[in-house]
Amino acid sequence: MEIARRAPSVGASRMTDQSRPPIAGGCRSAPILKQRGQREVFCGLTGIIWLHRKMQDAFFLVVGSRTCAHLLQSAAGVMIFAEPRFGTAILEESDLAGLNDAHAELDREVETLLSRRPDIRQLFLVGSCPSEVIKLDLNRAAERLTQAYAPKVRVLEYSGSGIETTFTQGEDACLAAMVPVLPKTEERNLVVVGALPDVVEDQMLGLLDGLGIENVQVLPARTIDADVQIGPNTVFALTQPFLGETHAAMLRRGARHLAAPFPLGEEGTTAWLSVIAKEFGVSDELFEKTTDAPRRRARQAVAQAAEALDGKSVFFFPDSQLEIPLARFLTRECGMSAIEVGMPYIHDAIHGPDLDLLPAGPQISEGQDVDLQLDRCREARPDLTVCGLGLANPLEAEGLSTKWAIELVFTPVHFYEQAGDLASLFARPLRRKAILGVAAE
């Protein structure tokens, strides 16, 4: 265990509600508790569930075991005979023992897949724990298959292994694999990075259009024909806080990051839009005109949903990497107090703006020693604990109200129109506990 300190920095936001708690220096310079021990994690293959819905001409072929196949099928809630845009090339015992040529078998499976599914324009070979254990070189396989099927199909590879990752890093690895092959441009453009549900993405693009910002592209795009381009005049904004590798890949391509709080809740969305508006010279009058109505709707929706949250405490276990932005939202917009905010990894350039706005007080922790963190949680007895599936039921049995962290990834929660829904997700467990308590009496 070790304590580290971060350098202070100034966050970016045009406006904040005067009724919110004072920042009091924020948490960017607060001591960070770093722990390395037993962790509670979920498999990075999970990202395929939302990515295959987002990218309409892509197919995700997991090179893994039957366990990988069962995980994807059960997590996605679809049967294989429905022909979703993902599948598993199963490594048998003879493959794991090195008795077969795994590359030749993979080539054969890909040939069969592409002949049956001519609509596939992008093929992702996704590594898993078994393929990494036997050192199967999927990068070489992707290069070979690209030569065989280009230009009709683009073949890329990334690792979805859960050995050393959190489950949201699957999306990060996928997008980072896409960045090096995107076309180059000299034009000034904005690339918004991070997978969002189509309805939320449309709302975001509508706001940016209302601000008069042109040449906006989204990564990942819905189809390969959207042709996202990157160059020295590209600026990019992240919508998800778990895209560290993608952030680095964009910087290597010469793009510039617009650091901002993440668009969760009314305040976060306003601050995120404000950073972009400032970059593109949008006037304060136009910004107010474009955001005034949705901001009022968001405030009203959050206030109604947050009645059950006001004055309550929350404890975050490290899980989805959404923890810091969510803690900022709950403390500043919902009246909660944070006891501990745990993150698998903290990236100052990405999470710093939200740490600037997070009121001082909570323990900020990076990494996990799950037994020690469970001891701190039990001692604190928070009103609400945000954690993974494996910890939720045991903590509920001990009388603690919990919220599944993974639900916050699968539910639309970004930008103004979803702010009330985001608050409701946290209020629901507390309301349920109150109702059950009354019934028990």
GROMACS .gro file of C-alpha atoms in nm:
model
  441
    1MET     CA    1   0.000   0.000   0.000
    2GLU     CA    2   0.127   0.348  -0.078
    3ILE     CA    3   0.003   0.704  -0.081
    4ALA     CA    4   0.059   0.927  -0.386
    5ARG     CA    5  -0.020   1.294  -0.442
    6ARG     CA    6  -0.135   1.468  -0.756
    7ALA     CA    7  -0.055   1.817  -0.875
    8PRO     CA    8  -0.343   2.066  -0.852
    9SER     CA    9  -0.507   2.200  -1.166
   10VAL     CA   10  -0.798   2.419  -1.259
   11GLY     CA   11  -1.117   2.263  -1.400
   12ALA     CA   12  -1.317   2.411  -1.684
   13SER     CA   13  -1.682   2.504  -1.646
   14ARG     CA   14  -1.882   2.813  -1.744
   15MET     CA   15  -2.152   2.794  -1.483
   16THR     CA   16  -2.237   2.617  -1.161
   17ASP     CA   17  -2.546   2.631  -0.942
   18GLN     CA   18  -2.485   2.841  -0.630
   19SER     CA   19  -2.677   2.590  -0.417
   20ARG     CA   20  -2.422   2.317  -0.478
   21PRO     CA   21  -2.156   2.236  -0.218
   22PRO     CA   22  -1.839   2.445  -0.236
   23ILE     CA   23  -1.549   2.281  -0.416
   24ALA     CA   24  -1.310   2.365  -0.127
   25GLY     CA   25  -1.004   2.288  -0.335
   26GLY     CA   26  -1.146   1.978  -0.498
   27CYS     CA   27  -0.978   1.637  -0.479
   28ARG     CA   28  -0.715   1.663  -0.752
   29SER     CA   29  -0.436   1.730  -0.501
   30ALA     CA   30  -0.576   1.495  -0.235
   31PRO     CA   31  -0.370   1.193  -0.122
   32ILE     CA   32  -0.450   0.881  -0.324
   33LEU     CA   33  -0.455   0.543  -0.153
   34LYS     CA   34  -0.292   0.294  -0.390
   35GLN     CA   35  -0.359  -0.071  -0.323
   36ARG     CA   36  -0.248  -0.384  -0.502
   37GLY     CA   37  -0.407  -0.705  -0.388
   38GLN     CA   38  -0.695  -0.938  -0.465
   39ARG     CA   39  -0.942  -0.767  -0.698
   40GLU     CA   40  -1.304  -0.813  -0.798
   41VAL     CA   41  -1.316  -0.771  -1.178
   42PHE     CA   42  -1.537  -0.864  -1.471
   43CYS     CA   43  -1.427  -0.981  -1.814
   44GLY     CA   44  -1.326  -0.726  -2.080
   45LEU     CA   45  -1.517  -0.924  -2.342
   46THR     CA   46  -1.831  -0.762  -2.198
   47GLY     CA   47  -1.767  -0.450  -2.408
   48ILE     CA   48  -1.865  -0.647  -2.717
   49ILE     CA   49  -2.225  -0.641  -2.592
   50TRP     CA   50  -2.265  -0.268  -2.650
   51LEU     CA   51  -2.007  -0.231  -2.928
   52HIS     CA   52  -2.171  -0.484  -3.161
   53ARG     CA   53  -2.499  -0.291  -3.131
   54LYS     CA   54  -2.324   0.037  -3.201
   55MET     CA   55  -2.114  -0.064  -3.504
   56GLN     CA   56  -2.367  -0.192  -3.752
   57ASP     CA   57  -2.128  -0.338  -4.010
   58ALA     CA   58  -1.879  -0.491  -3.765
   59PHE     CA   59  -1.838  -0.847  -3.638
   60PHE     CA   60  -1.652  -0.941  -3.320
   61LEU     CA   61  -1.489  -1.284  -3.337
   62VAL     CA   62  -1.361  -1.391  -2.998
   63VAL     CA   63  -1.075  -1.639  -3.011
   64GLY     CA   64  -1.140  -1.817  -2.684
   65SER     CA   65  -1.299  -2.101  -2.493
   66ARG     CA   66  -1.653  -2.227  -2.450
   67THR     CA   67  -1.665  -2.021  -2.131
   68CYS     CA   68  -1.614  -1.707  -2.342
   69ALA     CA   69  -1.897  -1.814  -2.572
   70HIS     CA   70  -2.134  -1.880  -2.280
   71LEU     CA   71  -2.047  -1.545  -2.120
   72LEU     CA   72  -2.125  -1.348  -2.435
   73GLN     CA   73  -2.445  -1.535  -2.509
   74SER     CA   74  -2.583  -1.497  -2.157
   75ALA     CA   75  -2.467  -1.137  -2.111
   76ALA     CA   76  -2.610  -1.025  -2.446
   77GLY     CA   77  -2.939  -1.203  -2.388
   78VAL     CA   78  -2.954  -1.335  -2.746
   79MET     CA   79  -2.927  -1.683  -2.888
   80ILE     CA   80  -2.657  -1.768  -3.139
   81PHE     CA   81  -2.914  -1.882  -3.398
   82ALA     CA   82  -3.036  -1.519  -3.406
   83GLU     CA   83  -2.702  -1.444  -3.579
   84PRO     CA   84  -2.584  -1.145  -3.375
   85ARG     CA   85  -2.270  -0.960  -3.485
   86PHE     CA   86  -2.041  -1.155  -3.253
   87GLY     CA   87  -1.925  -1.513  -3.217
   88THR     CA   88  -1.651  -1.732  -3.072
   89ALA     CA   89  -1.383  -1.930  -3.251
   90ILE     CA   90  -1.349  -2.196  -2.983
   91LEU     CA   91  -1.003  -2.317  -2.887
   92GLU     CA   92  -1.027  -2.691  -2.826
   93GLU     CA   93  -0.794  -2.894  -2.605
   94SER     CA   94  -0.582  -2.990  -2.906
   95ASP     CA   95  -0.536  -2.620  -2.987
   96LEU     CA   96  -0.434  -2.540  -2.632
   97ALA     CA   97  -0.190  -2.832  -2.637
   98GLY     CA   98  -0.030  -2.705  -2.958
   99LEU     CA   99  -0.131  -3.010  -3.161
  100ASN     CA  100  -0.313  -2.802  -3.426
  101ASP     CA  101  -0.206  -2.502  -3.633
  102ALA     CA  102  -0.425  -2.242  -3.465
  103HIS     CA  103  -0.358  -1.984  -3.737
  104ALA     CA  104  -0.473  -2.218  -4.014
  105GLU     CA  105  -0.789  -2.304  -3.822
  106LEU     CA  106  -0.858  -1.936  -3.756
  107ASP     CA  107  -0.817  -1.857  -4.128
  108ARG     CA  108  -1.066  -2.129  -4.210
  109GLU     CA  109  -1.321  -2.000  -3.958
  110VAL     CA  110  -1.287  -1.645  -4.090
  111GLU     CA  111  -1.333  -1.762  -4.449
  112THR     CA  112  -1.651  -1.948  -4.351
  113LEU     CA  113  -1.782  -1.649  -4.155
  114LEU     CA  114  -1.725  -1.394  -4.431
  115SER     CA  115  -1.878  -1.618  -4.697
  116ARG     CA  116  -2.194  -1.653  -4.485
  117ARG     CA  117  -2.209  -1.288  -4.376
  118PRO     CA  118  -2.128  -1.065  -4.676
  119ASP     CA  119  -2.256  -0.760  -4.482
  120ILE     CA  120  -1.946  -0.760  -4.259
  121ARG     CA  121  -1.717  -0.464  -4.338
  122GLN     CA  122  -1.511  -0.465  -4.018
  123LEU     CA  123  -1.389  -0.780  -3.845
  124PHE     CA  124  -1.239  -0.764  -3.497
  125LEU     CA  125  -1.033  -1.059  -3.376
  126VAL     CA  126  -1.071  -1.040  -2.997
  127GLY     CA  127  -0.812  -1.205  -2.778
  128SER     CA  128  -0.913  -1.381  -2.458
  129CYS     CA  129  -0.743  -1.540  -2.159
  130PRO     CA  130  -0.693  -1.877  -2.340
  131SER     CA  131  -0.554  -1.720  -2.659
  132GLU     CA  132  -0.313  -1.509  -2.455
  133VAL     CA  133  -0.200  -1.807  -2.248
  134ILE     CA  134  -0.096  -1.998  -2.561
  135LYS     CA  135   0.061  -1.680  -2.710
  136LEU     CA  136  -0.156  -1.680  -3.022
  137ASP     CA  137  -0.037  -1.382  -3.229
  138LEU     CA  138  -0.364  -1.221  -3.335
  139ASN     CA  139  -0.185  -0.910  -3.459
  140ARG     CA  140  -0.008  -1.116  -3.724
  141ALA     CA  141  -0.335  -1.292  -3.802
  142ALA     CA  142  -0.513  -0.958  -3.851
  143GLU     CA  143  -0.241  -0.836  -4.090
  144ARG     CA  144  -0.259  -1.156  -4.290
  145LEU     CA  145  -0.638  -1.152  -4.311
  146THR     CA  146  -0.645  -0.783  -4.402
  147GLN     CA  147  -0.425  -0.858  -4.703
  148ALA     CA  148  -0.657  -1.143  -4.800
  149TYR     CA  149  -0.988  -0.954  -4.771
  150ALA     CA  150  -0.904  -0.586  -4.828
  151PRO     CA  151  -1.054  -0.352  -4.934
  152LYS     CA  152  -1.395  -0.509  -4.870
  153VAL     CA  153  -1.323  -0.604  -4.508
  154ARG     CA  154  -1.095  -0.433  -4.257
  155VAL     CA  155  -0.954  -0.677  -4.000
  156LEU     CA  156  -0.827  -0.551  -3.664
  157GLU     CA  157  -0.740  -0.719  -3.336
  158TYR     CA  158  -0.747  -0.629  -2.969
  159SER     CA  159  -0.742  -0.803  -2.635
  160GLY     CA  160  -1.057  -0.854  -2.432
  161SER     CA  161  -0.879  -1.068  -2.175
  162GLY     CA  162  -0.994  -1.023  -1.818
  163ILE     CA  163  -0.662  -1.123  -1.665
  164GLU     CA  164  -0.533  -0.770  -1.603
  165THR     CA  165  -0.821  -0.545  -1.707
  166THR     CA  166  -1.155  -0.409  -1.597
  167PHE     CA  167  -1.459  -0.488  -1.810
  168THR     CA  168  -1.485  -0.140  -1.966
  169GLN     CA  169  -1.130  -0.161  -2.099
  170GLY     CA  170  -1.258  -0.385  -2.376
  171GLU     CA  171  -1.405  -0.079  -2.547
  172ASP     CA  172  -1.084   0.114  -2.486
  173ALA     CA  173  -0.875  -0.158  -2.650
  174CYS     CA  174  -1.114  -0.177  -2.946
  175LEU     CA  175  -1.112   0.198  -3.016
  176ALA     CA  176  -0.734   0.218  -2.963
  177ALA     CA  177  -0.694  -0.050  -3.232
  178MET     CA  178  -0.902   0.157  -3.475
  179VAL     CA  179  -0.719   0.490  -3.433
  180PRO     CA  180  -0.394   0.403  -3.622
  181VAL     CA  181  -0.581   0.301  -3.940
  182LEU     CA  182  -0.816   0.600  -3.959
  183PRO     CA  183  -0.757   0.832  -4.259
  184LYS     CA  184  -0.548   1.146  -4.213
  185THR     CA  185  -0.691   1.493  -4.263
  186GLU     CA  186  -0.555   1.847  -4.253
  187GLU     CA  187  -0.900   1.995  -4.186
  188ARG     CA  188  -1.007   2.126  -3.849
  189ASN     CA  189  -1.252   1.882  -3.696
  190LEU     CA  190  -1.394   1.761  -3.367
  191VAL     CA  191  -1.393   1.389  -3.290
  192VAL     CA  192  -1.614   1.276  -3.001
  193VAL     CA  193  -1.469   0.953  -2.864
  194GLY     CA  194  -1.671   0.690  -2.679
  195ALA     CA  195  -1.962   0.459  -2.760
  196LEU     CA  196  -2.304   0.602  -2.676
  197PRO     CA  197  -2.653   0.466  -2.745
  198ASP     CA  198  -2.777   0.602  -3.078
  199VAL     CA  199  -3.051   0.814  -2.917
  200VAL     CA  200  -2.800   0.977  -2.680
  201GLU     CA  201  -2.550   1.032  -2.961
  202ASP     CA  202  -2.821   1.205  -3.164
  203GLN     CA  203  -2.900   1.434  -2.870
  204MET     CA  204  -2.530   1.521  -2.836
  205LEU     CA  205  -2.491   1.594  -3.206
  206GLY     CA  206  -2.804   1.812  -3.190
  207LEU     CA  207  -2.651   2.020  -2.909
  208LEU     CA  208  -2.321   2.061  -3.096
  209ASP     CA  209  -2.508   2.156  -3.411
  210GLY     CA  210  -2.708   2.412  -3.214
  211LEU     CA  211  -2.378   2.565  -3.103
  212GLY     CA  212  -2.279   2.602  -3.468
  213ILE     CA  213  -1.993   2.351  -3.447
  214GLU     CA  214  -1.931   2.185  -3.783
  215ASN     CA  215  -1.730   1.885  -3.901
  216VAL     CA  216  -1.811   1.669  -3.598
  217GLN     CA  217  -1.730   1.299  -3.615
  218VAL     CA  218  -1.791   1.020  -3.366
  219LEU     CA  219  -1.564   0.726  -3.278
  220PRO     CA  220  -1.684   0.455  -3.299
  221ALA     CA  221  -1.895   0.544  -3.601
  222ARG     CA  222  -2.206   0.343  -3.680
  223THR     CA  223  -2.057   0.224  -4.011
  224ILE     CA  224  -1.711   0.220  -4.165
  225ASP     CA  225  -1.834   0.457  -4.438
  226ALA     CA  226  -1.860   0.739  -4.180
  227ASP     CA  227  -1.485   0.775  -4.234
  228VAL     CA  228  -1.365   0.935  -3.911
  229GLN     CA  229  -1.047   1.132  -3.989
  230ILE     CA  230  -0.762   1.249  -3.766
  231GLY     CA  231  -0.483   1.500  -3.819
  232PRO     CA  232  -0.285   1.783  -3.662
  233ASN     CA  233  -0.590   2.012  -3.662
  234THR     CA  234  -0.815   1.756  -3.491
  235VAL     CA  235  -0.941   1.813  -3.139
  236PHE     CA  236  -1.117   1.535  -2.950
  237ALA     CA  237  -1.344   1.510  -2.647
  238LEU     CA  238  -1.405   1.192  -2.449
  239THR     CA  239  -1.752   1.086  -2.340
  240GLN     CA  240  -1.631   0.784  -2.138
  241PRO     CA  241  -1.372   0.800  -1.860
  242PHE     CA  242  -1.219   0.458  -1.930
  243LEU     CA  243  -1.050   0.540  -2.263
  244GLY     CA  244  -0.690   0.582  -2.153
  245GLU     CA  245  -0.530   0.381  -2.438
  246THR     CA  246  -0.752   0.549  -2.697
  247HIS     CA  247  -0.656   0.888  -2.554
  248ALA     CA  248  -0.287   0.801  -2.598
  249ALA     CA  249  -0.347   0.669  -2.953
  250MET     CA  250  -0.524   0.993  -3.052
  251LEU     CA  251  -0.236   1.200  -2.917
  252ARG     CA  252   0.011   0.992  -3.117
  253ARG     CA  253  -0.186   1.077  -3.431
  254GLY     CA  254  -0.139   1.448  -3.357
  255ALA     CA  255  -0.488   1.523  -3.222
  256ARG     CA  256  -0.535   1.748  -2.918
  257HIS     CA  257  -0.745   1.650  -2.618
  258LEU     CA  258  -1.011   1.888  -2.481
  259ALA     CA  259  -0.997   1.803  -2.112
  260ALA     CA  260  -1.337   1.846  -1.945
  261PRO     CA  261  -1.564   1.692  -1.682
  262PHE     CA  262  -1.765   1.407  -1.827
  263PRO     CA  263  -2.120   1.476  -1.949
  264LEU     CA  264  -2.301   1.309  -1.660
  265GLY     CA  265  -2.573   1.522  -1.504
  266GLU     CA  266  -2.658   1.884  -1.578
  267GLU     CA  267  -2.336   2.032  -1.443
  268GLY     CA  268  -2.107   1.781  -1.613
  269THR     CA  269  -2.284   1.816  -1.947
  270THR     CA  270  -2.271   2.196  -1.931
  271ALA     CA  271  -1.900   2.192  -1.842
  272TRP     CA  272  -1.824   1.942  -2.123
  273LEU     CA  273  -2.009   2.152  -2.380
  274SER     CA  274  -1.852   2.469  -2.244
  275VAL     CA  275  -1.497   2.345  -2.309
  276ILE     CA  276  -1.588   2.260  -2.669
  277ALA     CA  277  -1.773   2.588  -2.717
  278LYS     CA  278  -1.472   2.785  -2.594
  279GLU     CA  279  -1.242   2.596  -2.832
  280PHE     CA  280  -1.462   2.683  -3.130
  281GLY     CA  281  -1.532   3.043  -3.031
  282VAL     CA  282  -1.902   3.004  -2.952
  283SER     CA  283  -2.048   3.318  -2.794
  284ASP     CA  284  -2.197   3.313  -2.445
  285GLU     CA  285  -2.531   3.425  -2.589
  286LEU     CA  286  -2.552   3.131  -2.829
  287PHE     CA  287  -2.435   2.890  -2.559
  288GLU     CA  288  -2.709   3.011  -2.322
  289LYS     CA  289  -2.972   2.996  -2.593
  290THR     CA  290  -2.879   2.638  -2.693
  291THR     CA  291  -2.844   2.492  -2.344
  292ASP     CA  292  -3.095   2.686  -2.133
  293ALA     CA  293  -3.403   2.469  -2.194
  294PRO     CA  294  -3.233   2.125  -2.164
  295ARG     CA  295  -3.044   2.247  -1.856
  296ARG     CA  296  -3.368   2.346  -1.685
  297ARG     CA  297  -3.525   2.010  -1.773
  298ALA     CA  298  -3.221   1.825  -1.640
  299ARG     CA  299  -3.218   2.021  -1.312
  300GLN     CA  300  -3.587   1.957  -1.257
  301ALA     CA  301  -3.555   1.584  -1.333
  302VAL     CA  302  -3.252   1.544  -1.106
  303ALA     CA  303  -3.416   1.736  -0.820
  304GLN     CA  304  -3.721   1.512  -0.834
  305ALA     CA  305  -3.522   1.187  -0.846
  306ALA     CA  306  -3.265   1.296  -0.588
  307GLU     CA  307  -3.505   1.349  -0.297
  308ALA     CA  308  -3.415   1.004  -0.166
  309LEU     CA  309  -3.042   1.075  -0.204
  310ASP     CA  310  -3.010   1.411  -0.028
  311GLY     CA  311  -2.801   1.382   0.288
  312LYS     CA  312  -2.709   1.017   0.227
  313SER     CA  313  -2.357   0.872   0.202
  314VAL     CA  314  -2.207   0.667  -0.081
  315PHE     CA  315  -1.907   0.433  -0.106
  316PHE     CA  316  -1.758   0.337  -0.445
  317PHE     CA  317  -1.569   0.014  -0.504
  318PRO     CA  318  -1.340   0.027  -0.812
  319ASP     CA  319  -1.519  -0.137  -1.103
  320SER     CA  320  -1.629   0.050  -1.418
  321GLN     CA  321  -1.391   0.351  -1.409
  322LEU     CA  322  -1.699   0.574  -1.399
  323GLU     CA  323  -1.659   0.621  -1.025
  324ILE     CA  324  -1.502   0.970  -1.009
  325PRO     CA  325  -1.749   1.140  -1.250
  326LEU     CA  326  -2.039   0.965  -1.074
  327ALA     CA  327  -1.915   1.077  -0.733
  328ARG     CA  328  -1.893   1.434  -0.862
  329PHE     CA  329  -2.252   1.409  -0.990
  330LEU     CA  330  -2.392   1.257  -0.669
  331THR     CA  331  -2.220   1.501  -0.434
  332ARG     CA  332  -2.273   1.823  -0.630
  333GLU     CA  333  -2.614   1.761  -0.787
  334CYS     CA  334  -2.784   1.510  -0.558
  335GLY     CA  335  -2.671   1.622  -0.212
  336MET     CA  336  -2.486   1.303  -0.120
  337SER     CA  337  -2.154   1.277   0.065
  338ALA     CA  338  -1.885   1.042  -0.065
  339ILE     CA  339  -1.693   0.831   0.188
  340GLU     CA  340  -1.455   0.658  -0.053
  341VAL     CA  341  -1.422   0.680  -0.431
  342GLY     CA  342  -1.232   0.382  -0.568
  343MET     CA  343  -1.106   0.362  -0.928
  344PRO     CA  344  -0.923   0.078  -1.101
  345TYR     CA  345  -0.692   0.334  -1.263
  346ILE     CA  346  -0.668   0.713  -1.232
  347HIS     CA  347  -0.548   0.913  -1.534
  348ASP     CA  348  -0.486   1.276  -1.439
  349ALA     CA  349  -0.540   1.418  -1.790
  350ILE     CA  350  -0.873   1.234  -1.818
  351HIS     CA  351  -1.012   1.237  -1.463
  352GLY     CA  352  -0.850   1.559  -1.336
  353PRO     CA  353  -1.135   1.796  -1.433
  354ASP     CA  354  -1.388   1.586  -1.241
  355LEU     CA  355  -1.152   1.561  -0.943
  356ASP     CA  356  -1.131   1.942  -0.948
  357LEU     CA  357  -1.508   1.959  -0.896
  358LEU     CA  358  -1.538   1.674  -0.644
  359PRO     CA  359  -1.574   1.834  -0.298
  360ALA     CA  360  -1.285   1.756  -0.065
  361GLY     CA  361  -1.337   1.488   0.197
  362PRO     CA  362  -1.363   1.138   0.048
  363GLN     CA  363  -1.078   0.891   0.038
  364ILE     CA  364  -0.964   0.858  -0.324
  365SER     CA  365  -0.825   0.511  -0.392
  366GLU     CA  366  -0.666   0.350  -0.698
  367GLY     CA  367  -0.647  -0.024  -0.751
  368GLN     CA  368  -0.788  -0.266  -0.499
  369ASP     CA  369  -0.721  -0.498  -0.212
  370VAL     CA  370  -1.078  -0.618  -0.183
  371ASP     CA  371  -1.058  -0.751   0.173
  372LEU     CA  372  -0.917  -0.425   0.307
  373GLN     CA  373  -1.174  -0.222   0.114
  374LEU     CA  374  -1.456  -0.442   0.243
  375ASP     CA  375  -1.333  -0.375   0.597
  376ARG     CA  376  -1.342   0.001   0.535
  377CYS     CA  377  -1.691  -0.024   0.384
  378ARG     CA  378  -1.826  -0.226   0.676
  379GLU     CA  379  -1.678   0.018   0.923
  380ALA     CA  380  -1.825   0.321   0.740
  381ARG     CA  381  -2.172   0.164   0.694
  382PRO     CA  382  -2.262   0.390   0.395
  383ASP     CA  383  -2.623   0.443   0.295
  384LEU     CA  384  -2.537   0.324  -0.058
  385THR     CA  385  -2.252   0.110  -0.190
  386VAL     CA  386  -2.168   0.103  -0.562
  387CYS     CA  387  -1.988  -0.222  -0.645
  388GLY     CA  388  -1.961  -0.520  -0.877
  389LEU     CA  389  -2.207  -0.807  -0.898
  390GLY     CA  390  -1.989  -1.039  -0.692
  391LEU     CA  391  -1.993  -0.810  -0.389
  392ALA     CA  392  -2.350  -0.682  -0.404
  393ASN     CA  393  -2.539  -0.981  -0.265
  394PRO     CA  394  -2.305  -1.043   0.031
  395LEU     CA  395  -2.322  -0.675   0.125
  396GLU     CA  396  -2.702  -0.675   0.090
  397ALA     CA  397  -2.710  -0.972   0.328
  398GLU     CA  398  -2.521  -0.756   0.577
  399GLY     CA  399  -2.788  -0.485   0.553
  400LEU     CA  400  -2.610  -0.249   0.312
  401SER     CA  401  -2.795  -0.106   0.011
  402THR     CA  402  -2.603  -0.160  -0.313
  403LYS     CA  403  -2.605  -0.049  -0.675
  404TRP     CA  404  -2.452  -0.267  -0.947
  405ALA     CA  405  -2.176  -0.072  -1.121
  406ILE     CA  406  -2.225  -0.260  -1.447
  407GLU     CA  407  -2.583  -0.131  -1.475
  408LEU     CA  408  -2.445   0.222  -1.513
  409VAL     CA  409  -2.261   0.117  -1.829
  410PHE     CA  410  -2.552  -0.058  -1.997
  411THR     CA  411  -2.805   0.218  -1.921
  412PRO     CA  412  -2.820   0.550  -2.115
  413VAL     CA  413  -2.699   0.805  -1.859
  414HIS     CA  414  -2.510   1.075  -2.052
  415PHE     CA  415  -2.614   1.434  -2.129
  416TYR     CA  416  -2.909   1.644  -2.021
  417GLU     CA  417  -3.208   1.428  -2.108
  418GLN     CA  418  -3.074   1.128  -1.914
  419ALA     CA  419  -2.970   1.321  -1.599
  420GLY     CA  420  -3.289   1.237  -1.414
  421ASP     CA  421  -3.260   0.869  -1.508
  422LEU     CA  422  -2.905   0.866  -1.374
  423ALA     CA  423  -3.017   1.000  -1.036
  424SER     CA  424  -3.305   0.752  -1.032
  425LEU     CA  425  -3.067   0.458  -1.071
  426PHE     CA  426  -2.904   0.548  -0.740
  427ALA     CA  427  -3.229   0.641  -0.566
  428ARG     CA  428  -3.398   0.311  -0.647
  429PRO     CA  429  -3.209   0.091  -0.395
  430LEU     CA  430  -3.270   0.340  -0.115
  431ARG     CA  431  -3.641   0.366  -0.196
  432ARG     CA  432  -3.665  -0.013  -0.211
  433LYS     CA  433  -3.500  -0.045   0.131
  434ALA     CA  434  -3.736   0.216   0.278
  435ILE     CA  435  -4.042   0.035   0.139
  436LEU     CA  436  -3.922  -0.302   0.267
  437GLY     CA  437  -3.851  -0.148   0.607
  438VAL     CA  438  -4.206  -0.011   0.632
  439ALA     CA  439  -4.349  -0.348   0.521
  440ALA     CA  440  -4.144  -0.530   0.785
  441GLU     CA  441  -4.287  -0.309   1.056
   0.00000   0.00000   0.00000
